[in-house]
Amino acid sequence: MFISSAFAQTAPAAAEGGLMGSLTGMLPLVLMFVVLYFIMIRPQMKRQKEHRAMIDALAKGDEIVTSGGLLGKVSRMGEGFLHVELAEGVEVQIQRSAVTQVLPKGTLK
């Protein structure tokens, strides 16, 4: 008894909205996606592009900081790996993507 009257009361309201009602219902979702794109996705893509350009521009003798916090000078370069001299006679091999920053020349002594 109560259920049938509830369906009868809501049926005409849904029919009156039509296309405009469904577009109005989707508007918050669309606005949220647009805001997320400009606040999160676009800046992240820009940072990735800058990081890729920095890694491609690495050369022998550059002073770098790795993601692990190690500071050193690039001694040898490979396709996907770098050999970094941390101290006199101490050399480690790291992935190119682990480089977070290129320091100005003369920073390391």
Short mmCIF file of N, CA, C and O in Angstrom, two decimals:
data_model
loop_
_atom_site.label_atom_id
_atom_site.label_comp_id
_atom_site.label_asym_id
_atom_site.label_seq_id
_atom_site.Cartn_x
_atom_site.Cartn_y
_atom_site.Cartn_z
N MET A 1 0.80 -1.18 0.00
CA MET A 1 0.00 0.00 0.00
C MET A 1 0.86 1.26 0.00
O MET A 1 0.66 2.15 -0.80
N PHE A 2 1.86 1.32 0.86
CA PHE A 2 2.71 2.52 0.92
C PHE A 2 3.67 2.61 -0.27
O PHE A 2 3.95 3.68 -0.75
N ILE A 3 4.14 1.48 -0.74
CA ILE A 3 5.10 1.47 -1.83
C ILE A 3 4.47 1.94 -3.12
O ILE A 3 5.05 2.75 -3.84
N SER A 4 3.28 1.50 -3.43
CA SER A 4 2.65 1.90 -4.68
C SER A 4 2.37 3.40 -4.70
O SER A 4 2.51 4.06 -5.73
N SER A 5 2.00 3.99 -3.58
CA SER A 5 1.76 5.42 -3.58
C SER A 5 3.07 6.20 -3.70
O SER A 5 3.10 7.29 -4.27
N ALA A 6 4.17 5.67 -3.20
CA ALA A 6 5.47 6.34 -3.32
C ALA A 6 5.92 6.37 -4.77
O ALA A 6 6.43 7.37 -5.25
N PHE A 7 5.73 5.25 -5.51
CA PHE A 7 6.08 5.24 -6.92
C PHE A 7 5.22 6.22 -7.71
O PHE A 7 5.69 6.89 -8.62
N ALA A 8 3.98 6.32 -7.36
CA ALA A 8 3.07 7.21 -8.07
C ALA A 8 3.43 8.66 -7.86
O ALA A 8 3.27 9.48 -8.76
N GLN A 9 3.98 9.00 -6.72
CA GLN A 9 4.32 10.39 -6.45
C GLN A 9 5.60 10.82 -7.16
O GLN A 9 5.74 11.96 -7.55
N THR A 10 6.56 9.92 -7.36
CA THR A 10 7.84 10.30 -7.96
C THR A 10 7.86 10.15 -9.46
O THR A 10 8.70 10.74 -10.12
N ALA A 11 6.99 9.42 -10.05
CA ALA A 11 7.02 9.18 -11.49
C ALA A 11 6.84 10.45 -12.32
O ALA A 11 7.60 10.70 -13.24
N PRO A 12 5.89 11.32 -12.06
CA PRO A 12 5.73 12.52 -12.89
C PRO A 12 6.90 13.49 -12.77
O PRO A 12 7.29 14.15 -13.72
N ALA A 13 7.53 13.58 -11.60
CA ALA A 13 8.64 14.51 -11.42
C ALA A 13 9.83 14.13 -12.29
O ALA A 13 10.50 14.97 -12.86
N ALA A 14 10.12 12.85 -12.42
CA ALA A 14 11.23 12.40 -13.26
C ALA A 14 10.94 12.63 -14.73
O ALA A 14 11.83 12.93 -15.50
N ALA A 15 9.73 12.49 -15.14
CA ALA A 15 9.37 12.67 -16.54
C ALA A 15 9.44 14.14 -16.96
O ALA A 15 9.75 14.45 -18.09
N GLU A 16 9.18 15.05 -16.05
CA GLU A 16 9.20 16.47 -16.38
C GLU A 16 10.62 16.98 -16.64
O GLU A 16 10.82 17.87 -17.45
N GLY A 17 11.63 16.45 -15.94
CA GLY A 17 13.01 16.93 -16.08
C GLY A 17 13.57 16.65 -17.46
O GLY A 17 14.17 17.51 -18.09
N GLY A 18 13.42 15.48 -17.96
CA GLY A 18 13.89 15.09 -19.28
C GLY A 18 15.39 15.23 -19.43
O GLY A 18 16.16 14.91 -18.54
N LEU A 19 15.80 15.73 -20.57
CA LEU A 19 17.22 15.88 -20.90
C LEU A 19 17.89 16.91 -20.02
O LEU A 19 19.02 16.74 -19.58
N MET A 20 17.23 17.99 -19.73
CA MET A 20 17.82 19.06 -18.91
C MET A 20 18.11 18.57 -17.50
O MET A 20 19.13 18.93 -16.92
N GLY A 21 17.24 17.76 -16.97
CA GLY A 21 17.44 17.22 -15.62
C GLY A 21 18.65 16.31 -15.54
O GLY A 21 19.41 16.35 -14.57
N SER A 22 18.87 15.49 -16.55
CA SER A 22 20.02 14.59 -16.53
C SER A 22 21.33 15.36 -16.73
O SER A 22 22.35 15.02 -16.14
N LEU A 23 21.31 16.42 -17.55
CA LEU A 23 22.52 17.24 -17.72
C LEU A 23 22.87 17.99 -16.45
O LEU A 23 24.04 18.12 -16.09
N THR A 24 21.87 18.47 -15.77
CA THR A 24 22.10 19.17 -14.50
C THR A 24 22.66 18.22 -13.46
O THR A 24 23.50 18.61 -12.65
N GLY A 25 22.26 16.99 -13.48
CA GLY A 25 22.77 15.99 -12.55
C GLY A 25 24.22 15.62 -12.82
O GLY A 25 24.97 15.29 -11.91
N MET A 26 24.64 15.68 -14.08
CA MET A 26 26.01 15.33 -14.45
C MET A 26 26.97 16.51 -14.34
O MET A 26 28.18 16.33 -14.35
N LEU A 27 26.45 17.72 -14.25
CA LEU A 27 27.30 18.92 -14.21
C LEU A 27 28.32 18.91 -13.08
O LEU A 27 29.49 19.22 -13.32
N PRO A 28 27.97 18.53 -11.85
CA PRO A 28 28.99 18.49 -10.79
C PRO A 28 30.13 17.51 -11.10
O PRO A 28 31.29 17.79 -10.80
N LEU A 29 29.82 16.38 -11.70
CA LEU A 29 30.87 15.41 -12.06
C LEU A 29 31.82 15.98 -13.10
O LEU A 29 33.04 15.83 -13.00
N VAL A 30 31.27 16.64 -14.09
CA VAL A 30 32.10 17.23 -15.15
C VAL A 30 32.97 18.34 -14.57
O VAL A 30 34.17 18.42 -14.86
N LEU A 31 32.40 19.19 -13.75
CA LEU A 31 33.17 20.27 -13.12
C LEU A 31 34.28 19.72 -12.23
O LEU A 31 35.39 20.24 -12.22
N MET A 32 34.00 18.65 -11.50
CA MET A 32 35.00 18.05 -10.64
C MET A 32 36.17 17.49 -11.46
O MET A 32 37.33 17.65 -11.09
N PHE A 33 35.88 16.85 -12.59
CA PHE A 33 36.93 16.33 -13.44
C PHE A 33 37.79 17.46 -14.02
O PHE A 33 39.02 17.36 -14.06
N VAL A 34 37.16 18.54 -14.44
CA VAL A 34 37.91 19.68 -15.00
C VAL A 34 38.82 20.29 -13.94
O VAL A 34 39.99 20.59 -14.21
N VAL A 35 38.32 20.46 -12.74
CA VAL A 35 39.13 21.02 -11.66
C VAL A 35 40.30 20.09 -11.33
O VAL A 35 41.44 20.54 -11.17
N LEU A 36 40.05 18.79 -11.24
CA LEU A 36 41.12 17.83 -10.97
C LEU A 36 42.18 17.85 -12.07
O LEU A 36 43.37 17.71 -11.79
N TYR A 37 41.76 18.01 -13.31
CA TYR A 37 42.72 18.05 -14.41
C TYR A 37 43.67 19.23 -14.24
O TYR A 37 44.88 19.07 -14.35
N PHE A 38 43.13 20.40 -13.98
CA PHE A 38 43.98 21.59 -13.90
C PHE A 38 44.77 21.68 -12.59
O PHE A 38 45.82 22.30 -12.55
N ILE A 39 44.29 21.05 -11.53
CA ILE A 39 44.98 21.13 -10.25
C ILE A 39 45.99 20.01 -10.07
O ILE A 39 47.07 20.23 -9.52
N MET A 40 45.68 18.80 -10.56
CA MET A 40 46.55 17.66 -10.29
C MET A 40 47.23 17.07 -11.52
O MET A 40 48.44 16.87 -11.52
N ILE A 41 46.48 16.78 -12.54
CA ILE A 41 47.01 16.02 -13.67
C ILE A 41 47.97 16.86 -14.51
O ILE A 41 49.08 16.42 -14.83
N ARG A 42 47.58 18.05 -14.87
CA ARG A 42 48.40 18.90 -15.74
C ARG A 42 49.75 19.27 -15.10
O ARG A 42 50.79 19.14 -15.75
N PRO A 43 49.81 19.71 -13.84
CA PRO A 43 51.12 20.00 -13.23
C PRO A 43 52.01 18.77 -13.12
O PRO A 43 53.23 18.87 -13.29
N GLN A 44 51.42 17.60 -12.85
CA GLN A 44 52.21 16.38 -12.76
C GLN A 44 52.84 16.03 -14.11
O GLN A 44 54.00 15.63 -14.18
N MET A 45 52.08 16.20 -15.19
CA MET A 45 52.63 15.93 -16.52
C MET A 45 53.76 16.91 -16.85
O MET A 45 54.76 16.53 -17.46
N LYS A 46 53.63 18.15 -16.42
CA LYS A 46 54.67 19.15 -16.65
C LYS A 46 55.95 18.78 -15.90
O LYS A 46 57.05 18.87 -16.45
N ARG A 47 55.81 18.35 -14.63
CA ARG A 47 56.99 17.93 -13.86
C ARG A 47 57.67 16.72 -14.48
O ARG A 47 58.91 16.64 -14.51
N GLN A 48 56.89 15.75 -14.97
CA GLN A 48 57.48 14.57 -15.62
C GLN A 48 58.25 14.97 -16.87
O GLN A 48 59.33 14.43 -17.13
N LYS A 49 57.72 15.90 -17.63
CA LYS A 49 58.39 16.35 -18.85
C LYS A 49 59.71 17.05 -18.51
O LYS A 49 60.73 16.81 -19.16
N GLU A 50 59.71 17.90 -17.47
CA GLU A 50 60.94 18.58 -17.05
C GLU A 50 61.97 17.58 -16.54
O GLU A 50 63.17 17.70 -16.83
N HIS A 51 61.54 16.57 -15.78
CA HIS A 51 62.46 15.56 -15.26
C HIS A 51 63.08 14.75 -16.39
O HIS A 51 64.28 14.46 -16.38
N ARG A 52 62.26 14.38 -17.37
CA ARG A 52 62.77 13.62 -18.52
C ARG A 52 63.80 14.44 -19.30
O ARG A 52 64.84 13.92 -19.71
N ALA A 53 63.54 15.75 -19.46
CA ALA A 53 64.50 16.61 -20.17
C ALA A 53 65.80 16.74 -19.38
O ALA A 53 66.89 16.74 -19.96
N MET A 54 65.72 16.82 -18.04
CA MET A 54 66.92 16.91 -17.21
C MET A 54 67.75 15.64 -17.32
O MET A 54 68.97 15.69 -17.46
N ILE A 55 67.09 14.48 -17.30
CA ILE A 55 67.80 13.21 -17.39
C ILE A 55 68.45 13.05 -18.77
O ILE A 55 69.57 12.55 -18.89
N ASP A 56 67.76 13.47 -19.81
CA ASP A 56 68.32 13.36 -21.16
C ASP A 56 69.52 14.29 -21.34
O ASP A 56 70.39 14.02 -22.16
N ALA A 57 69.58 15.38 -20.59
CA ALA A 57 70.67 16.36 -20.73
C ALA A 57 71.87 16.04 -19.85
O ALA A 57 72.86 16.78 -19.89
N LEU A 58 71.82 14.96 -19.08
CA LEU A 58 72.97 14.61 -18.23
C LEU A 58 74.20 14.33 -19.07
O LEU A 58 74.11 13.75 -20.15
N ALA A 59 75.35 14.74 -18.54
CA ALA A 59 76.62 14.50 -19.23
C ALA A 59 77.67 14.06 -18.20
O ALA A 59 77.48 14.24 -16.99
N LYS A 60 78.75 13.53 -18.70
CA LYS A 60 79.84 13.10 -17.83
C LYS A 60 80.41 14.33 -17.13
O LYS A 60 80.63 15.37 -17.73
N GLY A 61 80.63 14.21 -15.81
CA GLY A 61 81.15 15.31 -15.03
C GLY A 61 80.09 16.13 -14.33
O GLY A 61 80.43 16.99 -13.50
N ASP A 62 78.82 15.90 -14.61
CA ASP A 62 77.75 16.63 -13.92
C ASP A 62 77.68 16.19 -12.46
O ASP A 62 77.88 15.02 -12.14
N GLU A 63 77.41 17.13 -11.59
CA GLU A 63 77.24 16.83 -10.17
C GLU A 63 75.75 16.69 -9.90
O GLU A 63 74.97 17.57 -10.26
N ILE A 64 75.37 15.57 -9.28
CA ILE A 64 73.94 15.24 -9.16
C ILE A 64 73.58 14.87 -7.73
O ILE A 64 74.44 14.59 -6.90
N VAL A 65 72.26 14.88 -7.46
CA VAL A 65 71.69 14.36 -6.22
C VAL A 65 70.74 13.25 -6.63
O VAL A 65 69.93 13.43 -7.54
N THR A 66 70.82 12.10 -5.95
CA THR A 66 69.94 10.98 -6.27
C THR A 66 68.70 11.02 -5.37
O THR A 66 68.65 11.77 -4.40
N SER A 67 67.72 10.19 -5.69
CA SER A 67 66.51 10.13 -4.89
C SER A 67 66.79 9.58 -3.49
O SER A 67 66.03 9.83 -2.57
N GLY A 68 67.88 8.87 -3.32
CA GLY A 68 68.28 8.36 -2.01
C GLY A 68 69.07 9.35 -1.19
O GLY A 68 69.43 9.09 -0.05
N GLY A 69 69.38 10.51 -1.77
CA GLY A 69 70.10 11.54 -1.05
C GLY A 69 71.60 11.52 -1.25
O GLY A 69 72.32 12.28 -0.61
N LEU A 70 72.11 10.66 -2.13
CA LEU A 70 73.54 10.61 -2.39
C LEU A 70 73.94 11.74 -3.34
O LEU A 70 73.23 12.05 -4.29
N LEU A 71 75.09 12.36 -3.06
CA LEU A 71 75.63 13.40 -3.92
C LEU A 71 76.89 12.86 -4.57
O LEU A 71 77.71 12.24 -3.91
N GLY A 72 77.03 13.09 -5.85
CA GLY A 72 78.20 12.59 -6.55
C GLY A 72 78.35 13.19 -7.92
O GLY A 72 77.54 14.01 -8.36
N LYS A 73 79.41 12.75 -8.59
CA LYS A 73 79.73 13.24 -9.92
C LYS A 73 79.60 12.09 -10.91
O LYS A 73 80.08 10.98 -10.65
N VAL A 74 78.95 12.33 -12.03
CA VAL A 74 78.77 11.30 -13.06
C VAL A 74 80.12 10.98 -13.66
O VAL A 74 80.80 11.86 -14.19
N SER A 75 80.53 9.69 -13.58
CA SER A 75 81.81 9.30 -14.14
C SER A 75 81.67 8.53 -15.45
O SER A 75 82.49 8.69 -16.35
N ARG A 76 80.64 7.71 -15.55
CA ARG A 76 80.37 6.97 -16.79
C ARG A 76 78.87 6.94 -17.01
O ARG A 76 78.09 6.99 -16.07
N MET A 77 78.49 6.83 -18.27
CA MET A 77 77.07 6.81 -18.61
C MET A 77 76.75 5.60 -19.47
O MET A 77 77.52 5.25 -20.36
N GLY A 78 75.61 4.99 -19.19
CA GLY A 78 75.11 3.91 -20.01
C GLY A 78 73.72 4.28 -20.51
O GLY A 78 73.25 5.40 -20.32
N GLU A 79 73.06 3.32 -21.14
CA GLU A 79 71.72 3.58 -21.69
C GLU A 79 70.71 3.86 -20.58
O GLU A 79 69.98 4.83 -20.65
N GLY A 80 70.66 3.01 -19.56
CA GLY A 80 69.69 3.18 -18.49
C GLY A 80 70.31 3.43 -17.13
O GLY A 80 69.60 3.67 -16.17
N PHE A 81 71.65 3.35 -17.06
CA PHE A 81 72.34 3.47 -15.78
C PHE A 81 73.45 4.50 -15.85
O PHE A 81 73.99 4.78 -16.92
N LEU A 82 73.79 5.04 -14.68
CA LEU A 82 74.90 5.97 -14.55
C LEU A 82 75.86 5.41 -13.50
O LEU A 82 75.45 4.78 -12.54
N HIS A 83 77.13 5.68 -13.69
CA HIS A 83 78.14 5.38 -12.67
C HIS A 83 78.48 6.71 -12.02
O HIS A 83 78.91 7.64 -12.69
N VAL A 84 78.24 6.78 -10.72
CA VAL A 84 78.41 8.03 -9.98
C VAL A 84 79.55 7.85 -8.98
O VAL A 84 79.57 6.91 -8.20
N GLU A 85 80.49 8.79 -9.02
CA GLU A 85 81.61 8.76 -8.09
C GLU A 85 81.21 9.57 -6.86
O GLU A 85 80.99 10.79 -6.94
N LEU A 86 81.08 8.89 -5.72
CA LEU A 86 80.65 9.54 -4.48
C LEU A 86 81.83 10.16 -3.75
O LEU A 86 81.69 11.22 -3.15
N ALA A 87 82.97 9.48 -3.78
CA ALA A 87 84.20 9.96 -3.16
C ALA A 87 85.35 9.39 -3.97
O ALA A 87 85.14 8.62 -4.90
N GLU A 88 86.55 9.78 -3.63
CA GLU A 88 87.73 9.29 -4.34
C GLU A 88 87.79 7.77 -4.26
O GLU A 88 87.88 7.20 -3.17
N GLY A 89 87.63 7.09 -5.39
CA GLY A 89 87.69 5.64 -5.45
C GLY A 89 86.39 4.93 -5.10
O GLY A 89 86.36 3.70 -5.10
N VAL A 90 85.33 5.65 -4.79
CA VAL A 90 84.04 5.03 -4.45
C VAL A 90 83.06 5.37 -5.57
O VAL A 90 82.71 6.51 -5.78
N GLU A 91 82.64 4.32 -6.28
CA GLU A 91 81.74 4.52 -7.42
C GLU A 91 80.54 3.58 -7.29
O GLU A 91 80.71 2.41 -6.95
N VAL A 92 79.34 4.11 -7.55
CA VAL A 92 78.13 3.30 -7.50
C VAL A 92 77.42 3.41 -8.84
O VAL A 92 77.61 4.37 -9.59
N GLN A 93 76.60 2.42 -9.10
CA GLN A 93 75.82 2.40 -10.33
C GLN A 93 74.36 2.64 -9.96
O GLN A 93 73.82 1.96 -9.09
N ILE A 94 73.72 3.62 -10.59
CA ILE A 94 72.33 3.94 -10.29
C ILE A 94 71.53 4.04 -11.59
O ILE A 94 72.11 4.19 -12.66
N GLN A 95 70.23 3.95 -11.48
CA GLN A 95 69.37 4.16 -12.64
C GLN A 95 69.30 5.65 -12.95
O GLN A 95 69.37 6.48 -12.05
N ARG A 96 69.12 5.95 -14.23
CA ARG A 96 69.00 7.35 -14.63
C ARG A 96 67.82 8.03 -13.96
O ARG A 96 67.88 9.19 -13.59
N SER A 97 66.73 7.30 -13.80
CA SER A 97 65.52 7.89 -13.22
C SER A 97 65.68 8.24 -11.74
O SER A 97 64.86 8.95 -11.18
N ALA A 98 66.74 7.75 -11.08
CA ALA A 98 66.97 8.04 -9.67
C ALA A 98 67.58 9.42 -9.46
O ALA A 98 67.68 9.88 -8.33
N VAL A 99 67.97 10.10 -10.51
CA VAL A 99 68.54 11.44 -10.40
C VAL A 99 67.40 12.42 -10.17
O VAL A 99 66.45 12.48 -10.94
N THR A 100 67.49 13.19 -9.08
CA THR A 100 66.44 14.15 -8.78
C THR A 100 66.85 15.59 -9.08
O THR A 100 65.98 16.42 -9.31
N GLN A 101 68.16 15.87 -9.07
CA GLN A 101 68.60 17.24 -9.26
C GLN A 101 70.01 17.26 -9.81
O GLN A 101 70.85 16.43 -9.46
N VAL A 102 70.27 18.21 -10.68
CA VAL A 102 71.63 18.46 -11.18
C VAL A 102 72.13 19.71 -10.48
O VAL A 102 71.49 20.77 -10.55
N LEU A 103 73.25 19.58 -9.78
CA LEU A 103 73.81 20.69 -9.02
C LEU A 103 74.69 21.57 -9.92
O LEU A 103 75.23 21.10 -10.91
N PRO A 104 74.88 22.83 -9.56
CA PRO A 104 75.81 23.69 -10.30
C PRO A 104 77.24 23.16 -10.19
O PRO A 104 77.60 22.55 -9.17
N LYS A 105 78.04 23.41 -11.21
CA LYS A 105 79.44 22.94 -11.21
C LYS A 105 80.18 23.54 -10.02
O LYS A 105 79.98 24.70 -9.67
N GLY A 106 81.01 22.73 -9.38
CA GLY A 106 81.81 23.19 -8.26
C GLY A 106 81.12 23.08 -6.92
O GLY A 106 81.67 23.52 -5.91
N THR A 107 79.95 22.54 -6.86
CA THR A 107 79.23 22.40 -5.60
C THR A 107 79.92 21.37 -4.71
O THR A 107 80.07 21.59 -3.51
N LEU A 108 80.33 20.27 -5.30
CA LEU A 108 81.02 19.21 -4.55
C LEU A 108 82.52 19.47 -4.58
O LEU A 108 83.08 19.83 -5.60
N LYS A 109 83.15 19.25 -3.47
CA LYS A 109 84.61 19.42 -3.42
C LYS A 109 85.28 18.09 -3.28
O LYS A 109 84.89 17.21 -2.64
#
